[in-house]
Tab-separated table of C-alpha atoms and ligand atoms in Angstrom:
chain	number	residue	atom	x	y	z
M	198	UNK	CA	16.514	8.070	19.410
M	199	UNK	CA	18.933	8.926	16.897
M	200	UNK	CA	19.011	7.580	13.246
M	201	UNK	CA	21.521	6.825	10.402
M	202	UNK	CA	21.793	9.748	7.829
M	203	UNK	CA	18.869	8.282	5.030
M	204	UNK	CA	19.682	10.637	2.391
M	205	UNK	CA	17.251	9.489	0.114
M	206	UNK	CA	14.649	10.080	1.985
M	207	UNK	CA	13.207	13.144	-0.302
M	208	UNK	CA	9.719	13.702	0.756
M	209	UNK	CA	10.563	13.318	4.623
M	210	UNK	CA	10.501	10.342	7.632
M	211	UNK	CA	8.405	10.302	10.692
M	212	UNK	CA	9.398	7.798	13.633
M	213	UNK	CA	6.079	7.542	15.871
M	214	UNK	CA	6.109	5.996	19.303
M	215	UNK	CA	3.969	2.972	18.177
M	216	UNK	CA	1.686	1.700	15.071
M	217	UNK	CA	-1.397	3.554	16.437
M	218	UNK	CA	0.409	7.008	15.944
M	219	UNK	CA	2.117	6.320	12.686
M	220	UNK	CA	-2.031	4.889	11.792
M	221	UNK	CA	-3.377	8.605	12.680
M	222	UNK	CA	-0.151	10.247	10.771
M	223	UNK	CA	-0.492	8.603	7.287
M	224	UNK	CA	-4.809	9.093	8.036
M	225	UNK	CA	-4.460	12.304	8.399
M	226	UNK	CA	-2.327	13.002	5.387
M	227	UNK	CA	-4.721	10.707	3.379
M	228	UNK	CA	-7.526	13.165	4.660
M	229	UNK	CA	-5.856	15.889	3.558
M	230	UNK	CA	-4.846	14.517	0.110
M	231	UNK	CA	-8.583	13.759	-0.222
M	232	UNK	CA	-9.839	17.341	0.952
M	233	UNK	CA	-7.492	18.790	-1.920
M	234	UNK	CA	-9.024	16.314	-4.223
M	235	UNK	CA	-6.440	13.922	-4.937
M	236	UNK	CA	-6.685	10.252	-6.272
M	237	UNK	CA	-5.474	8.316	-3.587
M	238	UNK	CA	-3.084	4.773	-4.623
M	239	UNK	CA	-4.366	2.425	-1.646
M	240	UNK	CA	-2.300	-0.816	-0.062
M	241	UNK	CA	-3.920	-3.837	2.184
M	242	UNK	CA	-2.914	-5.840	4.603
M	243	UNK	CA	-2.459	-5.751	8.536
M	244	UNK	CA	-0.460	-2.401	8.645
M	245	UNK	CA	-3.116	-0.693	6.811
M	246	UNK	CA	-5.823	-2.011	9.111
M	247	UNK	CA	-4.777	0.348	11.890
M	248	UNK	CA	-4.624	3.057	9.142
M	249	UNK	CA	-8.291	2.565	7.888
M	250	UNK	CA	-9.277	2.847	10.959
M	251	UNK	CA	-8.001	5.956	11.911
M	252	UNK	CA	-9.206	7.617	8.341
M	253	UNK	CA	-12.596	6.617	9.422
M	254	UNK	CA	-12.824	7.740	12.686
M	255	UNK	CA	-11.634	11.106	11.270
M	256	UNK	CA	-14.403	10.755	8.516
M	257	UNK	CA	-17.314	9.609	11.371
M	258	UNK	CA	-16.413	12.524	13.401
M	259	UNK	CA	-16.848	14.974	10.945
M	260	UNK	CA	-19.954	16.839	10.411
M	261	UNK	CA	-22.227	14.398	7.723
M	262	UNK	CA	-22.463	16.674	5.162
M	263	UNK	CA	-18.632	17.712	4.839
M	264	UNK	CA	-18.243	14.034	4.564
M	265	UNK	CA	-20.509	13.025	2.146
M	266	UNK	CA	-18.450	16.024	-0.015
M	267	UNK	CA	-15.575	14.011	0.785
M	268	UNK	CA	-16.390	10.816	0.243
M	269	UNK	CA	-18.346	11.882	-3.103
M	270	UNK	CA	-15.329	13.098	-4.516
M	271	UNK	CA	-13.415	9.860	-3.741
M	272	UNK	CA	-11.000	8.067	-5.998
M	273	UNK	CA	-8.902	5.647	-5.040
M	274	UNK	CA	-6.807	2.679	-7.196
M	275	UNK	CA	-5.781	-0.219	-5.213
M	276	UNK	CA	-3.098	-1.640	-5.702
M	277	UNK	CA	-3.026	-5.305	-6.215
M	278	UNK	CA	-5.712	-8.538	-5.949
M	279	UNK	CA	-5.459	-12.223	-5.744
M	280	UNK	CA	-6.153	-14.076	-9.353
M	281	UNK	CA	-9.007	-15.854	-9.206
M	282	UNK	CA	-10.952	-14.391	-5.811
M	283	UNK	CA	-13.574	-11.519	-6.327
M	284	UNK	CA	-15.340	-9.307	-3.727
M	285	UNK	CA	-17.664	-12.402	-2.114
M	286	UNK	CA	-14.852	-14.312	-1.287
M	287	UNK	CA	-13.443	-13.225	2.235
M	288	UNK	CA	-9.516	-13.977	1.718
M	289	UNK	CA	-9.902	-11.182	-1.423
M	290	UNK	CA	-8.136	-7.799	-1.346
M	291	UNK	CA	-12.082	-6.452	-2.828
M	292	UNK	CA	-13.816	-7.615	0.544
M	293	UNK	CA	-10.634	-6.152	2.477
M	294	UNK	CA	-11.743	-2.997	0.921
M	295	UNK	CA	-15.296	-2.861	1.345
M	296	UNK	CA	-15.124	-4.513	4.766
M	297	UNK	CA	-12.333	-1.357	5.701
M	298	UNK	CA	-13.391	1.623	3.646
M	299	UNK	CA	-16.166	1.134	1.198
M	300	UNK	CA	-19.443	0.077	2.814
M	301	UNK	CA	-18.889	2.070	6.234
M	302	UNK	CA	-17.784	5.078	4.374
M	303	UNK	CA	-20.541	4.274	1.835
M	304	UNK	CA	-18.374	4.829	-0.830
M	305	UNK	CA	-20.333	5.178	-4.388
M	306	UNK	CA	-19.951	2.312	-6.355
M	307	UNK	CA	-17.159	2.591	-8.606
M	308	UNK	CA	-15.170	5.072	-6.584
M	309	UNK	CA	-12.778	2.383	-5.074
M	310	UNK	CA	-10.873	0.469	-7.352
M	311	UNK	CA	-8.997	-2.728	-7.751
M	312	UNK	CA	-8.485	-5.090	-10.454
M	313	UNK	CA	-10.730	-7.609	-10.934
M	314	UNK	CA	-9.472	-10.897	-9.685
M	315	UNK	CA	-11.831	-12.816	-11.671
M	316	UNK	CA	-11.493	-11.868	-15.075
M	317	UNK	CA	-10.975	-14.658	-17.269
M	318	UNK	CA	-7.654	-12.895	-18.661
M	319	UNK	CA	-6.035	-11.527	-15.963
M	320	UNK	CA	-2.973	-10.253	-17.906
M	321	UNK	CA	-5.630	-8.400	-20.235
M	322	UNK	CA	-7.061	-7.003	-17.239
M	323	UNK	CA	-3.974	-6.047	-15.905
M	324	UNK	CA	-3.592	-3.966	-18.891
M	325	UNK	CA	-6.937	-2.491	-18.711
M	326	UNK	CA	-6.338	-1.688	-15.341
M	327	UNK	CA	-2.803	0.075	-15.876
M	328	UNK	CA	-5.375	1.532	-18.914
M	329	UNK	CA	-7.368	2.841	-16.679
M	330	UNK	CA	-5.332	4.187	-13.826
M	331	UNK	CA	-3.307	6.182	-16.680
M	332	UNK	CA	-6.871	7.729	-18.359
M	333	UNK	CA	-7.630	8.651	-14.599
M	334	UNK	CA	-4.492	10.652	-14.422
M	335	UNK	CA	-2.515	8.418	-12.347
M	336	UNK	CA	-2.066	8.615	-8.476
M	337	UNK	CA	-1.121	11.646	-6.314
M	338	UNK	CA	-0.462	9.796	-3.260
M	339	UNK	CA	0.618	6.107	-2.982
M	340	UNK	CA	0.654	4.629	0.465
M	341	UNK	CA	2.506	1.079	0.488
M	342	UNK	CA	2.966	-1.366	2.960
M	343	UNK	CA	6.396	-3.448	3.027
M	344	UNK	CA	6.423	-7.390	2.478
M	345	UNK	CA	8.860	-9.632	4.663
M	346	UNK	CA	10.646	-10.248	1.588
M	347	UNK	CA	11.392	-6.565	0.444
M	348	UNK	CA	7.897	-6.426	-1.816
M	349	UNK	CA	6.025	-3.484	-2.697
M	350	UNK	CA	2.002	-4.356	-4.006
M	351	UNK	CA	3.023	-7.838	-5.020
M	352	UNK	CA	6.109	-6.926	-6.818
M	353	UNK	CA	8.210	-9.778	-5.653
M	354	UNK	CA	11.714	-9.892	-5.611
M	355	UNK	CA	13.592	-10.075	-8.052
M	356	UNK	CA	11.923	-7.099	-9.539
M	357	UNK	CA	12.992	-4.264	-11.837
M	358	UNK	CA	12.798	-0.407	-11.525
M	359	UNK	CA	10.527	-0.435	-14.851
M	360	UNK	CA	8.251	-3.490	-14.109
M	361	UNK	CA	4.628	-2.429	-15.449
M	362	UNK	CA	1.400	-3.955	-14.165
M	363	UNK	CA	0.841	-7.448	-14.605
M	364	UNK	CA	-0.099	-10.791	-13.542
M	365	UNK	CA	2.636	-12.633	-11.567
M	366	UNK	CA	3.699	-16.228	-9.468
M	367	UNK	CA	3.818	-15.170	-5.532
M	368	UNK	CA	6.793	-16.095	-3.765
M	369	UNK	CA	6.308	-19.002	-0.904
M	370	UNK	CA	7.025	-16.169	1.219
M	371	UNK	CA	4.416	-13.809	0.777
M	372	UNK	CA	1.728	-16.555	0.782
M	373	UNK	CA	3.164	-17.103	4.486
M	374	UNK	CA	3.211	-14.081	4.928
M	375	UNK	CA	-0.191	-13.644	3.765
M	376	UNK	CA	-1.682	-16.819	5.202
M	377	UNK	CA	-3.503	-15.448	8.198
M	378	UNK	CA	-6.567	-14.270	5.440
M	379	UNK	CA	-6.460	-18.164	4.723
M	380	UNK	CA	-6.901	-19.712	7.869
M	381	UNK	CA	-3.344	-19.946	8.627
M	382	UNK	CA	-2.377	-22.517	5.293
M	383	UNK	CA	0.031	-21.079	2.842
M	384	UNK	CA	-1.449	-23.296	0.419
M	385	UNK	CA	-4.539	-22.035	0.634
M	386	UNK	CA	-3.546	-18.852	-0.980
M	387	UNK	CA	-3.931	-18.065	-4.309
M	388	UNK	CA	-0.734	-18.914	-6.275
M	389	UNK	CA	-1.115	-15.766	-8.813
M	390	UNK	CA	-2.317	-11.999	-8.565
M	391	UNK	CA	-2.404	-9.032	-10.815
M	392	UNK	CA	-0.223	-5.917	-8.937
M	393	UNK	CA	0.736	-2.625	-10.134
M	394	UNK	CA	4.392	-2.332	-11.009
M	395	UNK	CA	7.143	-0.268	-9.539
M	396	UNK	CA	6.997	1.305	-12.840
M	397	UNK	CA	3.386	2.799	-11.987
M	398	UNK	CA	4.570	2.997	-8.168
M	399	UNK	CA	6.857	5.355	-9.264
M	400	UNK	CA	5.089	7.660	-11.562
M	401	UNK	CA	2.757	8.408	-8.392
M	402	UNK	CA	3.550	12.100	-7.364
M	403	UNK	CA	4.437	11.257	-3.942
M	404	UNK	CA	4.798	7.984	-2.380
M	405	UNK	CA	4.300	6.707	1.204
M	406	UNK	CA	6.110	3.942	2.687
M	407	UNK	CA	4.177	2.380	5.705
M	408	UNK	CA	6.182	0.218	8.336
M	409	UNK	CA	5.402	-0.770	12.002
M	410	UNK	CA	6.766	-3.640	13.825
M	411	UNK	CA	10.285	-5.353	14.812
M	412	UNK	CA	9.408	-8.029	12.013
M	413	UNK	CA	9.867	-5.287	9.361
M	414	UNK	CA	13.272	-3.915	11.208
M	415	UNK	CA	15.928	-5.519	9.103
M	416	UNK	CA	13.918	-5.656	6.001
M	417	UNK	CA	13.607	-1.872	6.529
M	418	UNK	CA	16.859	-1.681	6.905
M	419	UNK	CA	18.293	-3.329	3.836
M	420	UNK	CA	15.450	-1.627	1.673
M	421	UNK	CA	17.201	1.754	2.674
M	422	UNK	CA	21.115	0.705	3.507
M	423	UNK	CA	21.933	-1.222	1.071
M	424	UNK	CA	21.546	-0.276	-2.982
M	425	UNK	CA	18.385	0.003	-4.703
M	426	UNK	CA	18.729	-3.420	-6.282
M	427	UNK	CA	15.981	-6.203	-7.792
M	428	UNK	CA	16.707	-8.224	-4.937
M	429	UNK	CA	14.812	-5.591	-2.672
M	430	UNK	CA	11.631	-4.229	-4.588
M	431	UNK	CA	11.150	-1.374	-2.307
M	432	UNK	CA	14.885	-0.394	-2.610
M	433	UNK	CA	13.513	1.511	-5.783
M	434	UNK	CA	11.390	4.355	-4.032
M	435	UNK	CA	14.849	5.835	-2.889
M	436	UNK	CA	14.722	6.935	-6.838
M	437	UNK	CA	11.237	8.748	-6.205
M	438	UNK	CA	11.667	12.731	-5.790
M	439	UNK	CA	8.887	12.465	-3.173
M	440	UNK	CA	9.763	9.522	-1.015
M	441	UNK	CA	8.344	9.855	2.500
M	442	UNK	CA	8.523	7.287	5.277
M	443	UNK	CA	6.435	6.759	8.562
M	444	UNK	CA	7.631	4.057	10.727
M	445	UNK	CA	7.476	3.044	14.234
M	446	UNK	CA	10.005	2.706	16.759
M	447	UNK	CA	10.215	-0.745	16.583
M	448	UNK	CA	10.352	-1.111	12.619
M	449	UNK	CA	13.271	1.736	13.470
M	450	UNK	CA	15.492	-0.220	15.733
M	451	UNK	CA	17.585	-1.610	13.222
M	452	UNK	CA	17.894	2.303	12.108
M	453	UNK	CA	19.673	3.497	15.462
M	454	UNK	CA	22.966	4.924	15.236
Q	686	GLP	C1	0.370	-7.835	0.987
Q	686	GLP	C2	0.102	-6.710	0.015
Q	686	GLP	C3	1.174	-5.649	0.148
Q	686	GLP	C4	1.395	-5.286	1.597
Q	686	GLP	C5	1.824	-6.478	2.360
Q	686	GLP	C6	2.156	-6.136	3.816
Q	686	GLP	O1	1.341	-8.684	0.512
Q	686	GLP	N1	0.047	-7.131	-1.335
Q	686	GLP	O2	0.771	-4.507	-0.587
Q	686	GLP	O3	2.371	-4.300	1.680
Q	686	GLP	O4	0.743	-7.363	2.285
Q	686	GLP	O5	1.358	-6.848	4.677
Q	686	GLP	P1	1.215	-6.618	6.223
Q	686	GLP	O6	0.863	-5.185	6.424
Q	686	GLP	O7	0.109	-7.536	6.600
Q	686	GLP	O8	2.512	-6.963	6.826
């Protein structure tokens, strides 16, 4: 298949046959990026299911004591939660985790983080979590999914290149999009959550953009065609010195020359 020139694409793009093989690509460089000791900047939702499952199966397979040295050494920022919903509550981005990663990896306890969706402040705690991400050093490697509507975390369009961490409205399209964790009612999802910015996207040293599906196709598309722009959150990693992409050939067919 052959592609448009992306020239932007500065850390690299890999077009896998199907979501399963672009699941065991980004595991394996999450593995790798946790073997040299990296703190890892972690995404939810559907396309990362495939992906957490592939990093554990790589992690089960291994020998239990060079895991435990792994996953003893893990650190790991998420990057968003629903206001309002905390770990017990099944539709939260905290249960996502521990359901994925955290309790069959075993993960110790305050290893795997995520801002607290029930803080009585969230805008304080999205401050104390930007707080904290920056004390930890920041991320090495961000891996991001893509929303329908061009988001990156939950930084909903229109969104600026400098937007910080924060607690912001969701769009009626991403709590469609999202409605599946809700028994299938839009309303049902929370109305608010606290996300890291692009700003704090950004400053990771590399970034990872994660896409598989024809749903994603033109979205894709726009997000690298047309000019980094508000309008289309992820438009902004084309600025990022290390911007790498793994897609599938159906989230490429809008890419074909
Ligand atoms: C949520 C998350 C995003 C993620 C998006 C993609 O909105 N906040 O970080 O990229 O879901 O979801 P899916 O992979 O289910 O399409």
């Amino acid at each position: 298949m052959r592609l448009l020139p992306l020239p932007e694409l500065t850390g690299g793009l890999w077009v896998e046959v199907d979501a399963e093989a672009v699941a065991v690509r980004v595991a394996d460089r999450l593995l790798a990026s946790l073997t040299a000791g990296q703190t890892l900047g972690l995404a939810t939702g559907r396309t990362m299911v495939a992906v957490y499952a592939a990093l554990r199966q790589r992690l089960m397979a291994m020998p239990s004591g060079q895991r435990r040295q792994l996953v003893n050494r893990w650190r790991s920022f998420n990057l968003d939660e629903y206001v309002g919903l905390g770990p017990d509550d099944q539709g939260s981005f905290a249960h996502f985790m521990g359901e994925q990663l955290a309790n069959p990896l075993e993960l110790p306890s305050g290893s795997l983080r995520i801002p607290n969706g029930l803080a009585l402040d969230p805008a304080l705690e999205a401050r104390a979590y930007a707080q904290a991400l920056a004390l930890a050093g920041g991320v090495d490697l961000q891996v991001l999914g893509l929303g329908n509507n061009g988001h990156i975390g939950f930084n909903e369009p229109p969104c600026p290149i400098d937007a910080r961490c924060r607690c912001l409205v969701l769009s009626a399209a991403t709590r469609l999009q999202n409605a599946m964790a809700f028994g299938g009612h839009p309303e049902a999802v929370p109305a608010r959550a606290i996300t890291l910015g692009t700003a704090e996207i950004l400053a990771a040293r590399e970034v990872l953009l994660v896409v598989t599906g024809a749903a994603k196709a033109e979205i894709l598309k726009r997000c690298l065609l047309e000019p980094p722009q508000a309008a289309l959150p992820a438009s902004w990693l084309r600025r990022h010195p290390r911007f790498c992409l793994v897609i599938d050939e159906e989230a490429a067919s809008e890419l074909r020359i």
